[in-house]
Structure formats: C-alpha cells, structure tokens
Coordinates of C-alpha atoms in Angstrom, one line a residue:
Chain A
M20 CA 32.2 10.0 5.7
A21 CA 31.8 6.8 5.2
S22 CA 29.2 6.4 8.4
L23 CA 26.9 8.7 5.9
R24 CA 23.7 6.3 5.3
Q25 CA 23.9 5.0 8.9
L26 CA 22.7 8.3 9.8
S27 CA 18.9 8.5 10.5
A28 CA 16.9 10.9 8.1
L29 CA 16.9 13.0 11.6
G30 CA 20.5 12.7 12.1
L31 CA 21.2 13.3 8.5
R32 CA 19.1 16.7 8.2
K33 CA 20.8 17.9 11.2
A34 CA 24.3 17.4 9.6
I35 CA 23.3 18.7 6.1
A36 CA 21.4 21.9 7.7
A37 CA 25.2 22.7 10.6
G38 CA 27.3 22.1 6.9
E39 CA 28.8 18.9 7.8
V40 CA 27.6 16.9 4.9
S41 CA 26.4 18.4 1.8
A42 CA 23.4 17.8 0.3
L43 CA 25.3 16.1 -2.9
E44 CA 27.9 13.8 -0.9
A45 CA 24.6 12.6 0.7
A46 CA 23.0 12.0 -2.9
R47 CA 26.4 11.0 -4.3
E48 CA 26.7 8.0 -1.4
Y49 CA 22.8 6.7 -1.5
L50 CA 23.1 6.7 -4.9
G51 CA 27.0 4.8 -4.7
A52 CA 25.1 2.3 -2.4
I53 CA 22.2 1.8 -5.2
D54 CA 25.0 0.6 -7.6
E55 CA 26.3 -1.3 -5.7
L56 CA 23.1 -3.5 -3.8
D57 CA 20.4 -2.8 -5.9
G58 CA 21.7 -5.3 -8.6
Q59 CA 20.8 -8.0 -6.2
L60 CA 17.7 -6.7 -4.3
H61 CA 16.1 -4.8 -6.8
C62 CA 14.4 -2.2 -4.7
F63 CA 14.3 0.3 -7.6
N64 CA 12.3 0.5 -11.0
Q65 CA 14.2 3.7 -11.8
V66 CA 16.9 6.2 -10.6
H67 CA 16.6 9.3 -11.7
R68 CA 20.2 10.4 -11.1
D69 CA 21.2 13.1 -13.0
R70 CA 17.5 14.8 -11.5
A71 CA 18.3 14.3 -7.9
L72 CA 22.4 15.6 -7.9
E73 CA 20.9 18.7 -10.3
R74 CA 17.9 18.8 -6.7
A75 CA 20.8 18.4 -4.4
G76 CA 23.0 20.7 -5.7
A77 CA 20.3 24.1 -5.7
I78 CA 20.1 22.4 -1.7
D79 CA 23.3 23.5 -1.5
R80 CA 23.0 26.6 -2.9
K81 CA 20.4 27.5 -0.6
R82 CA 22.7 26.7 2.4
A83 CA 25.2 28.6 0.5
A84 CA 23.0 31.5 0.0
G85 CA 21.8 31.1 3.3
E86 CA 18.3 30.4 2.8
P87 CA 15.7 27.9 5.1
L88 CA 16.3 24.1 3.4
G89 CA 12.9 22.8 4.1
P90 CA 12.2 20.0 7.1
L91 CA 13.2 18.0 4.5
G92 CA 16.4 20.0 3.6
G93 CA 18.5 17.5 1.2
L94 CA 17.1 14.4 2.7
P95 CA 17.7 11.7 -0.2
L96 CA 13.8 9.5 -0.2
A97 CA 12.5 6.9 -2.3
I98 CA 9.0 7.2 -3.8
K99 CA 6.8 3.7 -4.8
D100 CA 6.4 3.7 -8.1
N101 CA 2.3 3.8 -8.1
I102 CA 2.6 7.5 -7.1
C103 CA 2.9 9.8 -9.7
T104 CA 6.3 11.9 -10.5
A105 CA 5.9 14.5 -13.2
Y106 CA 9.5 13.3 -13.8
G107 CA 10.3 9.9 -15.3
K108 CA 7.9 6.7 -15.2
T109 CA 4.8 5.9 -13.0
T110 CA 4.8 2.5 -13.7
C111 CA 2.9 0.4 -10.6
S112 CA 5.4 -2.3 -12.0
S113 CA 2.4 -3.0 -14.3
K114 CA 3.7 -3.8 -18.1
I115 CA 0.4 -2.3 -18.7
L116 CA 2.0 1.0 -17.8
A117 CA 5.6 0.5 -18.5
D118 CA 6.3 3.4 -20.5
F119 CA 3.5 5.7 -18.8
H120 CA 4.4 9.2 -18.1
S121 CA 2.6 11.2 -15.0
P122 CA 1.6 14.4 -16.7
Y123 CA 1.3 15.3 -13.3
D124 CA 3.6 15.2 -9.5
A125 CA 1.1 12.9 -6.9
T126 CA 0.6 15.9 -3.9
A127 CA 2.8 13.9 -1.2
V128 CA 5.5 13.8 -3.9
S129 CA 5.0 17.4 -4.5
R130 CA 5.2 18.3 -1.1
L131 CA 8.2 16.3 0.2
E132 CA 9.8 18.1 -2.8
A133 CA 8.5 21.6 -1.3
A134 CA 9.8 20.6 1.3
G135 CA 13.4 19.8 0.4
A136 CA 13.5 16.3 -0.6
V137 CA 15.6 15.3 -3.0
V138 CA 13.9 12.3 -4.7
L139 CA 16.2 9.0 -5.6
G140 CA 13.8 7.2 -7.7
K141 CA 10.5 5.1 -8.1
T142 CA 10.4 1.5 -5.8
N143 CA 9.1 -2.0 -7.3
L144 CA 5.7 -3.3 -5.8
D145 CA 3.4 -5.6 -6.3
E146 CA 1.7 -4.8 -9.6
F147 CA -0.8 -1.9 -8.7
A148 CA -0.2 -2.7 -5.0
M149 CA -1.7 -6.2 -5.5
G150 CA 0.2 -8.6 -3.3
S151 CA 2.2 -9.2 0.1
S152 CA 5.8 -10.4 -1.2
T153 CA 6.4 -7.7 -4.1
E154 CA 6.7 -11.4 -6.5
N155 CA 3.7 -10.2 -8.1
S156 CA 5.5 -7.3 -9.8
G157 CA 5.4 -7.1 -14.0
F158 CA 9.0 -6.6 -13.8
A159 CA 11.5 -8.5 -11.3
P160 CA 11.0 -9.7 -7.8
T161 CA 11.9 -7.3 -4.5
R162 CA 14.7 -9.8 -2.2
N163 CA 14.9 -8.8 1.5
P164 CA 18.1 -7.2 2.6
W165 CA 18.5 -9.5 5.5
D166 CA 18.2 -13.1 3.6
V167 CA 17.8 -12.3 -0.6
S168 CA 16.3 -15.4 -0.5
R169 CA 13.2 -14.4 1.3
V170 CA 10.6 -11.8 0.1
P171 CA 10.4 -8.3 1.6
G172 CA 6.9 -8.4 1.9
G173 CA 4.3 -6.2 -0.5
S174 CA 3.1 -4.7 -2.1
S175 CA 5.9 -1.6 -1.0
G176 CA 8.0 -4.1 -0.4
G177 CA 10.8 -1.8 -2.4
S178 CA 10.4 1.1 -0.5
A179 CA 10.8 -0.9 2.7
A180 CA 13.7 -3.1 1.2
A181 CA 15.3 -0.1 0.1
A182 CA 14.8 2.3 3.7
A183 CA 16.2 -1.1 5.4
A184 CA 19.0 -1.8 3.7
R185 CA 20.2 2.0 3.8
L186 CA 19.3 2.8 -0.2
C187 CA 17.5 6.5 1.3
A188 CA 17.4 8.1 4.3
A189 CA 13.5 7.0 4.2
A190 CA 10.3 6.0 1.6
L191 CA 6.8 6.7 0.8
G192 CA 4.7 3.9 0.2
S193 CA 1.3 2.9 0.2
D194 CA -1.4 1.2 2.4
T195 CA -4.5 -0.5 1.1
G196 CA -4.2 -3.7 3.2
G197 CA -1.2 -3.6 4.9
S198 CA 1.3 -3.0 2.2
I199 CA 2.6 -0.1 4.1
R200 CA 3.2 -2.4 7.6
Q201 CA 3.4 -5.7 6.7
P202 CA 6.9 -5.2 4.6
A203 CA 8.3 -2.5 7.2
S204 CA 7.6 -5.7 9.5
F205 CA 9.5 -8.5 7.5
C206 CA 12.3 -5.7 6.7
G207 CA 12.7 -3.9 10.6
V208 CA 11.9 -0.7 9.6
V209 CA 8.7 1.5 10.6
G210 CA 6.3 1.9 8.7
L211 CA 3.3 4.0 8.9
K212 CA -0.5 3.9 7.3
P213 CA -2.2 7.5 8.7
T214 CA -6.1 7.6 9.1
Y215 CA -8.1 7.6 5.9
G216 CA -8.3 11.4 4.5
R217 CA -4.6 12.4 6.7
V218 CA -2.5 12.6 3.3
S219 CA -4.5 13.3 -0.6
R220 CA -4.4 10.8 -2.4
Y221 CA -3.9 12.4 -5.5
G222 CA -1.8 11.5 -7.9
L223 CA -1.5 7.5 -5.8
V224 CA -2.7 5.2 -8.5
A225 CA -6.4 4.1 -7.0
Y226 CA -6.2 0.3 -6.0
G227 CA -9.3 0.4 -3.4
S228 CA -10.3 3.4 -3.6
S229 CA -12.2 3.6 0.1
L230 CA -8.8 1.3 1.8
D231 CA -5.6 3.8 0.1
Q232 CA -3.7 5.8 1.9
I233 CA 0.0 7.2 0.9
G234 CA 2.9 6.9 4.0
P235 CA 6.0 6.9 5.5
I236 CA 8.2 3.7 5.7
A237 CA 11.4 5.1 7.9
R238 CA 14.0 3.9 10.0
N239 CA 12.8 4.9 13.4
V240 CA 9.9 6.5 14.3
G241 CA 11.0 9.5 14.9
D242 CA 11.4 10.1 11.0
A243 CA 8.3 8.9 10.2
A244 CA 6.9 11.4 12.3
L245 CA 8.8 14.2 10.0
L246 CA 8.2 12.4 7.2
L247 CA 4.2 12.8 7.8
S248 CA 4.7 16.6 8.8
V249 CA 5.2 17.2 5.7
I250 CA 2.7 15.1 3.5
A251 CA -0.2 15.0 5.6
G252 CA -3.4 17.9 5.1
H253 CA -5.7 18.5 3.6
D254 CA -5.9 19.0 -0.6
G255 CA -9.0 20.2 -2.9
S256 CA -7.6 17.5 -5.3
D257 CA -8.8 14.8 -3.5
S258 CA -12.2 15.0 -2.1
T259 CA -11.6 12.5 0.5
S260 CA -9.1 14.3 2.2
L261 CA -10.6 16.0 5.3
D262 CA -9.5 19.5 6.5
R263 CA -8.5 18.5 9.8
P264 CA -5.1 20.7 11.5
V265 CA -2.2 19.1 10.6
P266 CA 0.3 18.7 14.3
D267 CA 3.6 19.1 14.5
Y268 CA 4.1 15.0 14.7
L269 CA 7.8 15.3 15.7
A270 CA 7.5 18.0 18.2
E271 CA 4.6 16.0 19.5
L272 CA 6.7 12.9 20.4
D273 CA 8.6 14.4 23.3
K274 CA 5.6 14.8 25.0
P275 CA 5.5 13.1 27.9
L276 CA 2.4 10.0 27.4
K277 CA 0.4 9.6 30.8
N278 CA -1.7 7.7 31.6
L279 CA -1.8 5.3 28.2
R280 CA -3.9 2.6 28.3
V281 CA -3.0 -0.3 25.7
G282 CA -5.1 -2.7 24.8
L283 CA -4.0 -5.8 24.1
V284 CA -6.2 -7.7 21.0
S285 CA -7.2 -10.7 22.7
E286 CA -8.5 -12.3 18.9
F287 CA -4.9 -11.7 17.7
H288 CA -3.3 -13.2 20.3
S289 CA -4.8 -16.7 18.5
Q290 CA -2.8 -20.1 18.4
S291 CA -1.6 -19.9 14.9
L292 CA 0.3 -16.6 16.1
W293 CA 4.2 -17.5 15.5
P294 CA 5.2 -18.4 19.4
E295 CA 8.2 -16.1 19.2
I296 CA 5.9 -13.2 17.4
R297 CA 3.7 -13.9 20.3
Q298 CA 6.5 -13.7 22.8
A299 CA 7.4 -10.3 21.1
V300 CA 4.2 -8.8 21.4
D301 CA 4.2 -10.2 25.1
R302 CA 6.8 -8.2 25.4
C303 CA 6.0 -4.7 24.2
A304 CA 3.0 -5.6 26.4
E305 CA 5.6 -5.6 29.5
A306 CA 7.7 -2.4 27.9
F307 CA 4.3 -0.7 28.3
G308 CA 3.0 -1.9 31.5
A309 CA 7.0 -1.2 32.8
A310 CA 6.3 2.5 31.7
G311 CA 3.3 3.0 33.4
A312 CA 0.7 2.0 30.7
A313 CA -2.4 0.6 31.9
V314 CA -2.6 -2.8 29.9
T315 CA -6.0 -4.9 29.1
E316 CA -7.2 -7.0 26.8
V317 CA -10.0 -6.1 24.5
S318 CA -11.7 -7.8 22.1
L319 CA -12.3 -7.3 18.5
P320 CA -15.2 -10.2 17.8
H321 CA -15.3 -9.3 14.0
S322 CA -11.7 -9.2 13.1
R323 CA -11.2 -12.9 15.4
I324 CA -8.8 -15.3 12.9
D325 CA -9.8 -19.3 13.8
A326 CA -7.3 -21.8 11.8
G327 CA -9.2 -23.9 9.8
P328 CA -8.5 -28.1 9.6
D329 CA -6.5 -27.4 6.5
G330 CA -4.7 -25.0 8.6
I331 CA -5.9 -22.4 6.6
L332 CA -6.4 -19.0 8.3
S333 CA -10.0 -17.8 8.9
S334 CA -11.3 -14.2 9.6
Y335 CA -14.0 -11.8 8.7
A336 CA -12.4 -9.0 8.1
V337 CA -10.1 -11.0 5.4
A338 CA -13.4 -12.4 3.3
C339 CA -14.9 -8.7 3.9
Y340 CA -12.1 -7.1 2.5
Y341 CA -11.0 -9.2 -0.2
V342 CA -14.8 -8.5 -1.1
V343 CA -14.5 -4.7 -1.2
A344 CA -11.4 -4.4 -2.4
M345 CA -11.3 -6.4 -5.7
A346 CA -14.7 -4.9 -6.2
E347 CA -12.9 -1.5 -6.0
A348 CA -9.9 -2.6 -8.1
S349 CA -12.9 -4.3 -10.6
S350 CA -14.0 0.0 -11.6
N351 CA -10.5 1.5 -10.7
L352 CA -8.6 -0.5 -13.3
A353 CA -10.8 -0.7 -16.4
R354 CA -9.4 3.4 -16.7
Y355 CA -7.0 0.8 -18.4
D356 CA -8.0 0.9 -21.6
G357 CA -5.3 0.5 -24.6
V358 CA -6.9 3.6 -25.8
H359 CA -5.7 6.3 -23.9
Y360 CA -2.8 5.5 -22.2
G361 CA -0.8 2.2 -21.2
H362 CA -0.1 -0.6 -23.3
R363 CA -2.3 -2.0 -26.6
T364 CA -2.1 -4.8 -28.2
A365 CA -0.3 -5.3 -31.5
K366 CA -2.2 -7.9 -32.8
P367 CA -5.0 -7.0 -35.6
V368 CA -8.4 -6.8 -33.9
K369 CA -11.5 -6.3 -35.7
D370 CA -13.3 -4.7 -33.2
I371 CA -12.7 -1.9 -30.1
I372 CA -14.2 -4.9 -27.9
E373 CA -11.0 -7.0 -29.1
L374 CA -9.0 -4.5 -28.6
Y375 CA -9.9 -3.5 -24.6
C376 CA -10.1 -7.6 -23.8
R377 CA -6.9 -8.1 -25.6
S378 CA -4.5 -5.0 -24.3
R379 CA -5.7 -5.7 -21.0
A380 CA -4.7 -9.7 -20.9
E381 CA -1.4 -8.6 -22.5
G382 CA -0.9 -5.8 -20.0
F383 CA -2.6 -7.0 -17.0
G384 CA -0.6 -10.1 -14.6
Q385 CA -2.3 -12.7 -13.2
E386 CA -2.9 -11.5 -9.6
V387 CA -4.5 -8.1 -11.0
K388 CA -6.8 -10.5 -13.7
R389 CA -7.8 -12.6 -10.9
R390 CA -9.2 -9.2 -8.6
I391 CA -10.7 -7.8 -11.4
M392 CA -12.4 -10.6 -12.8
L393 CA -13.5 -11.3 -8.7
G394 CA -14.6 -8.1 -8.1
T395 CA -17.1 -7.9 -11.4
Y396 CA -18.4 -11.1 -10.8
A397 CA -18.9 -9.5 -6.8
L398 CA -20.7 -6.5 -8.7
S399 CA -22.5 -8.2 -11.2
A400 CA -26.6 -8.3 -11.3
G401 CA -27.7 -11.1 -8.7
Y402 CA -24.5 -11.6 -6.9
Y403 CA -24.2 -7.6 -5.7
E404 CA -26.1 -7.9 -2.4
A405 CA -25.1 -11.4 -1.8
Y406 CA -21.4 -10.4 -2.2
Y407 CA -20.6 -6.4 -2.0
L408 CA -23.6 -5.1 0.0
K409 CA -22.7 -7.7 2.3
A410 CA -19.4 -7.4 2.6
L411 CA -20.1 -3.3 3.4
K412 CA -22.3 -4.5 6.5
V413 CA -19.7 -6.9 7.8
R414 CA -17.1 -3.7 7.8
R415 CA -19.7 -2.1 9.7
L416 CA -19.8 -4.4 12.4
I417 CA -15.8 -4.1 12.3
K418 CA -15.4 -0.4 12.8
N419 CA -18.2 -0.9 15.4
D420 CA -15.8 -3.0 16.9
F421 CA -13.0 -0.6 16.7
D422 CA -15.1 2.1 18.3
A423 CA -16.1 0.0 21.4
A424 CA -12.4 -0.7 22.0
F425 CA -11.0 3.1 21.5
A426 CA -13.6 3.9 24.2
K427 CA -11.6 2.0 26.5
C428 CA -8.0 2.3 25.2
D429 CA -5.7 4.7 23.3
V430 CA -3.6 2.8 21.2
L431 CA -4.3 -0.9 20.0
L432 CA -1.1 -3.8 20.5
G433 CA -0.8 -7.1 18.1
P434 CA 1.2 -8.1 15.9
T435 CA 1.7 -7.1 12.3
T436 CA 2.0 -10.1 10.4
P437 CA 1.2 -13.9 11.3
E438 CA 4.9 -14.9 10.6
T439 CA 8.4 -13.4 9.4
A440 CA 9.7 -13.0 6.7
F441 CA 9.0 -16.0 3.7
P442 CA 10.9 -17.7 1.2
L443 CA 10.2 -16.3 -2.5
G444 CA 7.9 -18.7 -3.8
A445 CA 6.2 -20.3 -1.2
K446 CA 2.7 -18.6 -1.8
T447 CA 2.4 -17.7 -5.1
A448 CA 1.0 -20.7 -6.3
D449 CA -2.0 -20.2 -3.4
P450 CA -3.1 -17.0 -3.9
L451 CA -5.4 -17.3 -0.7
T452 CA -2.3 -18.5 1.6
M453 CA -0.9 -15.2 0.4
Y454 CA -3.8 -13.2 1.6
L455 CA -3.4 -14.1 5.0
S456 CA -0.3 -12.4 5.1
D457 CA -2.8 -9.3 5.3
V458 CA -4.6 -10.6 8.7
Y459 CA -4.0 -8.4 11.4
T460 CA -3.4 -5.4 8.9
I461 CA -6.4 -5.2 6.8
S462 CA -9.1 -4.4 9.6
A463 CA -7.6 -0.8 10.3
N464 CA -8.1 0.2 6.5
L465 CA -11.4 -1.3 6.8
A466 CA -12.2 1.4 9.7
G467 CA -10.2 3.8 7.9
L468 CA -7.6 3.9 11.5
P469 CA -3.7 4.7 11.3
G470 CA -1.9 1.5 12.4
I471 CA 2.2 1.4 13.0
S472 CA 4.9 -1.3 12.7
V473 CA 7.7 -1.6 14.9
P474 CA 10.8 -3.1 14.6
A475 CA 11.0 -5.6 18.3
G476 CA 13.5 -7.6 17.5
L477 CA 15.1 -10.4 15.4
S478 CA 14.1 -14.0 15.1
R479 CA 15.7 -17.2 16.1
E480 CA 16.6 -17.4 12.1
N481 CA 17.8 -13.7 12.4
L482 CA 14.9 -12.1 10.9
P483 CA 12.9 -9.2 11.8
I484 CA 9.6 -9.6 13.9
G485 CA 7.0 -6.2 13.8
V486 CA 4.5 -5.2 16.5
Q487 CA 1.3 -3.1 15.8
L488 CA -0.2 -0.7 17.0
L489 CA -3.2 0.8 16.0
S490 CA -5.4 3.9 17.4
G491 CA -8.3 5.7 16.8
A492 CA -9.1 8.2 14.2
F493 CA -6.5 11.3 13.7
N494 CA -4.7 10.1 16.8
E495 CA -1.5 9.9 15.0
P496 CA 0.3 11.8 17.8
V497 CA -0.8 9.3 20.9
L498 CA 0.1 6.5 18.0
L499 CA 3.6 8.0 17.4
R500 CA 4.6 8.5 20.8
A501 CA 3.0 5.4 22.0
A502 CA 5.6 3.5 19.0
R503 CA 8.0 5.4 20.3
L504 CA 8.2 4.5 24.0
L505 CA 8.0 1.3 22.6
E506 CA 11.6 1.7 20.5
V507 CA 13.1 3.6 23.7
A508 CA 12.5 0.1 25.4
L509 CA 13.3 -2.5 23.3
G510 CA 16.6 0.1 21.9
P511 CA 17.1 0.4 18.0
A512 CA 16.6 -1.6 16.1
P513 CA 19.5 -3.4 13.5
A514 CA 20.3 -2.5 10.0
P515 CA 21.0 -5.8 8.2
P516 CA 23.8 -7.1 7.4
L517 CA 24.4 -6.0 4.1
A518 CA 23.7 -2.3 4.8
G519 CA 26.9 -2.3 6.0
S520 CA 27.6 -1.3 9.7
N521 CA 30.5 1.3 10.1
Chain B
M11 CA -25.4 -18.9 -0.7
A12 CA -21.9 -20.1 -3.1
A13 CA -22.8 -19.8 -6.1
S14 CA -21.5 -22.9 -8.2
I15 CA -18.3 -21.3 -10.8
D16 CA -18.6 -22.9 -13.7
E17 CA -16.4 -22.2 -17.3
K18 CA -19.3 -20.7 -18.8
L19 CA -19.5 -18.0 -15.7
V20 CA -16.4 -17.7 -16.5
R21 CA -16.2 -16.9 -19.6
H22 CA -19.4 -14.0 -18.9
V23 CA -17.0 -12.3 -16.0
A24 CA -13.8 -12.2 -18.6
L25 CA -16.1 -10.6 -21.2
L26 CA -17.5 -7.9 -18.2
A27 CA -14.2 -7.4 -17.4
R28 CA -13.3 -7.0 -20.7
I29 CA -10.1 -9.4 -20.4
Q30 CA -9.4 -11.9 -22.9
V31 CA -8.8 -15.3 -21.8
S32 CA -7.5 -18.6 -22.7
D33 CA -9.0 -22.2 -22.3
Q34 CA -5.9 -22.5 -19.9
E35 CA -6.6 -19.3 -18.2
V36 CA -10.8 -20.4 -17.7
A37 CA -9.7 -24.1 -15.8
Q38 CA -7.7 -21.9 -13.7
F39 CA -9.8 -19.1 -12.9
T40 CA -12.9 -21.3 -12.4
K41 CA -10.7 -23.3 -9.7
I42 CA -9.4 -20.1 -7.7
L43 CA -12.2 -18.1 -8.2
G44 CA -14.2 -21.3 -6.7
D45 CA -12.2 -21.2 -3.9
I46 CA -11.9 -17.7 -2.7
L47 CA -15.7 -17.3 -3.4
A48 CA -16.0 -20.4 -1.1
Y49 CA -13.7 -18.0 1.4
V50 CA -15.9 -15.4 0.9
D51 CA -18.9 -17.3 1.8
K52 CA -17.8 -16.9 5.9
L53 CA -19.1 -13.8 5.7
Q54 CA -22.8 -15.7 5.5
E55 CA -22.4 -16.8 8.9
L56 CA -22.8 -12.8 10.4
D57 CA -26.3 -11.9 10.7
T58 CA -26.4 -8.3 9.0
S59 CA -30.5 -7.7 8.9
L60 CA -30.1 -4.7 10.9
V61 CA -26.5 -2.8 10.0
E62 CA -26.5 -0.1 7.9
P63 CA -23.8 -0.8 5.0
M64 CA -20.5 1.6 5.1
A65 CA -19.0 2.1 2.1
H66 CA -16.0 4.0 3.3
A67 CA -14.3 5.6 6.8
A68 CA -14.0 9.4 6.1
D69 CA -16.5 10.8 7.4
V70 CA -17.3 13.4 4.6
H71 CA -20.2 12.8 2.2
T72 CA -20.3 13.8 -1.4
V73 CA -17.5 17.1 -1.4
L74 CA -18.4 19.7 -4.2
A75 CA -15.9 21.8 -5.6
E76 CA -16.8 25.2 -6.5
D77 CA -18.5 25.4 -10.1
L78 CA -15.2 27.7 -11.4
P79 CA -13.3 27.2 -14.6
Q80 CA -10.1 26.4 -14.0
P81 CA -7.2 25.7 -17.0
S82 CA -7.1 22.4 -17.8
L83 CA -4.3 19.3 -19.0
P84 CA -3.3 20.4 -22.5
S85 CA -4.6 18.1 -25.3
E86 CA -0.5 17.7 -26.1
Q87 CA -0.1 16.5 -22.8
A88 CA -2.7 14.3 -22.5
L89 CA -2.1 12.7 -25.8
A90 CA 1.4 12.2 -24.6
N91 CA 0.8 8.7 -23.5
A92 CA -1.5 8.0 -26.7
P93 CA -0.8 4.4 -28.0
D94 CA -2.5 5.9 -31.3
R95 CA -3.8 9.3 -32.5
Q96 CA -3.8 11.2 -35.6
D97 CA -3.9 15.0 -35.0
D98 CA -5.8 16.1 -31.8
L99 CA -7.8 12.7 -31.5
Y100 CA -6.9 9.0 -30.1
R101 CA -7.5 6.6 -32.9
V102 CA -9.0 3.5 -32.0
P103 CA -10.5 0.6 -34.3
K104 CA -13.9 0.2 -35.9
V105 CA -16.4 1.1 -32.8
I106 CA -19.2 0.0 -34.7
G107 CA -19.3 -2.3 -37.5
E108 CA -21.1 -4.6 -40.0
M109 CA -20.6 -8.2 -36.9

C-alpha cells in the first residue's frame, strides 16, 4: 500500500481500526521513509525504532483480541525533543543535555501513548526552543522539505518538517513565542498553540514558564483537533494547568458556525508585510465573508508594527516578549550546573563556581548564552524595574487590547509570519532580525491566548504561506471551526514534492 | 533609560549568570546586548504609571497541593544522570576553600 503515508491521521486511524492497514505496517512505512529522507532533512534527533515496532505490534494484538485501540490507535507520531520521554534521551538539542535520560514521561506524552499512539522518535529544535529557524540546534540544522536550502522555521522545526514531509502522521511541538505556528507556516502544515493552561507543561523542559505551551502540528485541522482532545486537560503535576472540562474538539468541528465575527487586525496589515502574504490574508477574509461571517477591522495598538529606517520592524510586543522570555530563561536555565545532570567540564577547576562557569560555557550555544545573559541583566539589582517590571506592565496593555478586540470578535485574522521560509544562514549573524520572525505570533503568548496557523497556498517561489487565527482563552472549539472553514474554502494543503505524491 | 553596556558590566553579568566568557565573547556580547537593550528601550515610550504588572496569563494564583506524603524519585534514578557521584551522593569540587 504505497499511499499509506498520504493518509491523514484521521484517515490512517480509520484504516487501522477497519483492519485495512496494521499498526505495524504503518510504523514500518514511516520508519522506512525516515531512513530514506531524514539524512537530507534531519528532522529527528533520535528514532526509537524497536520501541515503535513493539508498540505497534501491541496495538495489532489489541485489535485481534477485539479490544478498543484508543483515539490514536496505531498512529505514528513524533515528539519535540524538549518534551520528556522515559525512554531514549531528551536533549533539547543542547550539548549540555546531549546524554540526558529523563526518569519520567511528560504528561502530554503519557496521554498520547495511553490513547494508542506509536512514538517514532524525538525531533530537532533550536537549542532549548530558543530560535526561529532550528539553526540554533546544538547538533545540526533541520531543512525545509519544500526547499532544502531553506530553514523549516523554529523552534519546533523538526516536528513541522517531519509532519510536512510525511515522516510522521502528526507531531507535538511547543510554543513560547511562535515556535509551533511559525514553523508550521514555513512548512505548509497546521500548527496549534492552545490556551495557556489548557495542556499540562509537566515534563516540558522549561524555557519561559509563563509563555510555554505544548500543542499539535498536523497536516490538517481535523488531525490537530484530534491530538488536542487527547493532550488537553487538568494535571495536578502542573500548577498552571487549569481545571476546566475538555470538549471533544473533533466532534465540535462539524457544528455549524453561525454569526461568526472575524476581526482583521489592522496593525498586522503593515507595509512591511510581503504583498503575497497580505493577499493570502485578504483571500481568507473574503472566504470568511463568503461563508456569511461578519469581517471587521480591529485594532491591537500595543501589537503595532512599524518599519524603521534601517528596515528593522519595531514592535512593543517583541520588546516586551524578549524581556519576559529572557528573564524567565535565565532563572529556568540556572538548573544546568554540571552537578545533578548534564554536561560537566572535563578541565580541572579550583572550586565549584568555576565548575559551574566552565560547564555552562561549554554546554550552552551562543543564543542560549545571550538570552541567559540578557535575562540575568534585566533581573539584576538596579535594572529590574526599568526592564522586567516595565515589560510586565506592557504585557498587561497587550492583554487589554485583546480583551477589547474579543468583545467585538470571535476570532482575529492575520499573517503568521512576515515572510516565507528564508535560506539557511540568512539571519544567523543578526539575532534581532531573527527575533522579528515572531512579530505576529508573540502577542498571543504574552496574553495566554490560543492561536493556529493554517496553510493558505504557495508563493510564486513555491513556498508555503500561513495565516494565523487567534481566539479568546479556551475558545479553541470556535478557533478550530474557523480554521476548518478556511481549510475547506482554500482546498487541502499540498504536500512538498519530496514527500512523494502517489 | 538605556544603560550603557560596557565590557566590565558584561563580565559582571557573565559571573552572575555563571557562564565563563572569553575576551572575544565579551566583545561580542557587549555589542549584541547593547543592540537588544536599545531595541527593548522602545517600552519606555509607553506610560505605564497606572498599569498593574501581569506576570502570567493563567487566571490562577498559588495552587497548593495537599500536604500528603508521596513516593519520591528513588535515589538510584535521581543519580542516574549525575556526571560524578560517590555512593548515594553527588560529587563536586571543594565548595569552601582557602582562596
């Protein structure tokens, strides 16, 4: 069955449940594709072949015994390598954790497996999820399956590229400032960042704890809804996980959307936006209008984006985000001390301070060091109020803008990224221009809101364009239905040629 | 508001952050941290005198778990990733010494 990898997660689930395909065949097919293509793409840090085959065999035995397979019965999935698994390594694509074995599974992983998923392996990322291109991986960059000379975006670049190249049925990523949505946009797949508190962060290696959220990367909106239904929900092991009922997001998708109010974010329609991306957003606005939605312009003044004379986009949200994220990173990453786990320097040291300093200098990459340094500075005596406290106040202003917008609208529409996938090396020399890749996605993390990137066609260069929808907190059912409406109007997203088209 | 970033300050912050830096890195960090802080200074344009700071987005405060004894990670598992150990202990260089 040559077309097995062309099935969506929902399609494959159906085929496995019906006995048309065995879970073992599915796992073998995907593992074979990883053997064939991943040398070129480097989506995976590790492939857990034997374990995946064993798990798939167990699913087939369940089916033979007439037992229920679970909502993800036999689906081969990939997990971002900053999400802990009790088997194999959890490296965060950092040299400091290159040999780290987590003693436990993240809650999101144990929920996937309890639902019958077959984990294929762990995917590459920007070290500790700090980056927008996956070039900050401490191991090797991931390549974009649409054009291997370009980046897949980041930080969940391995998961997005694997989902796009059909090296997994779907994947988990994490999103602190856009790390699910931006790579999904660059790779032409769907990426969903849930509401802060919707999915447990237990076992997600902490970067910016007030911003981080785990979410699905999938080929279509239905597959993303399926995964969200499994991973969402309260978890006593994460004090920021909220105790609210979990709807069946998949069943909700088929409910009709009546009187939908769509807000077109005027600040995101700036002159700096590529004309092709602006046209894609306009097409989506028209699609909503044609489906009977009321489309109006709304304003998010503190998420405004201005183009400076030097071409650098200036945004309060980006400035606010980097202070908050770097401050949180500097305290979260203090735990890598070369004592309890992780890399320890082999050089002789005179005392424990030198042990810390050398181990961390050897283990962390440049971007991680920059963020720790900046965060340490922003939290240090004399600067705390000017930077950190100021950023927290601006964060409130950004949140207030969203509250006002969602009093008038159900979903907001805009671009996911200011441009399509860029060539490797294009932004590595200038961290500030790299940060601006997240200019449209960052505000949702600051405000804790859910957002989804949906494929909206290809550019003239044959690269995917994504549009972003945002909704109020815990309004994922409406967000997903609006995304589905776009998907239906725009037609199914194409696969990259490299993935095969049989 | 932009504090001037010089090499002395970068060395001080690197020590606070427990990251050893080479002379070349000090020069690089001085430049890039200065650039990032200049960018971040945009926040000073906004009047926030009447705004409450927002530390996180979840509408919950200090969730306390019940104080019940529960099994913890066995020491063998906790020590499994230790770079250096002796018996059931982490091994480190001298912490207090004659400097």
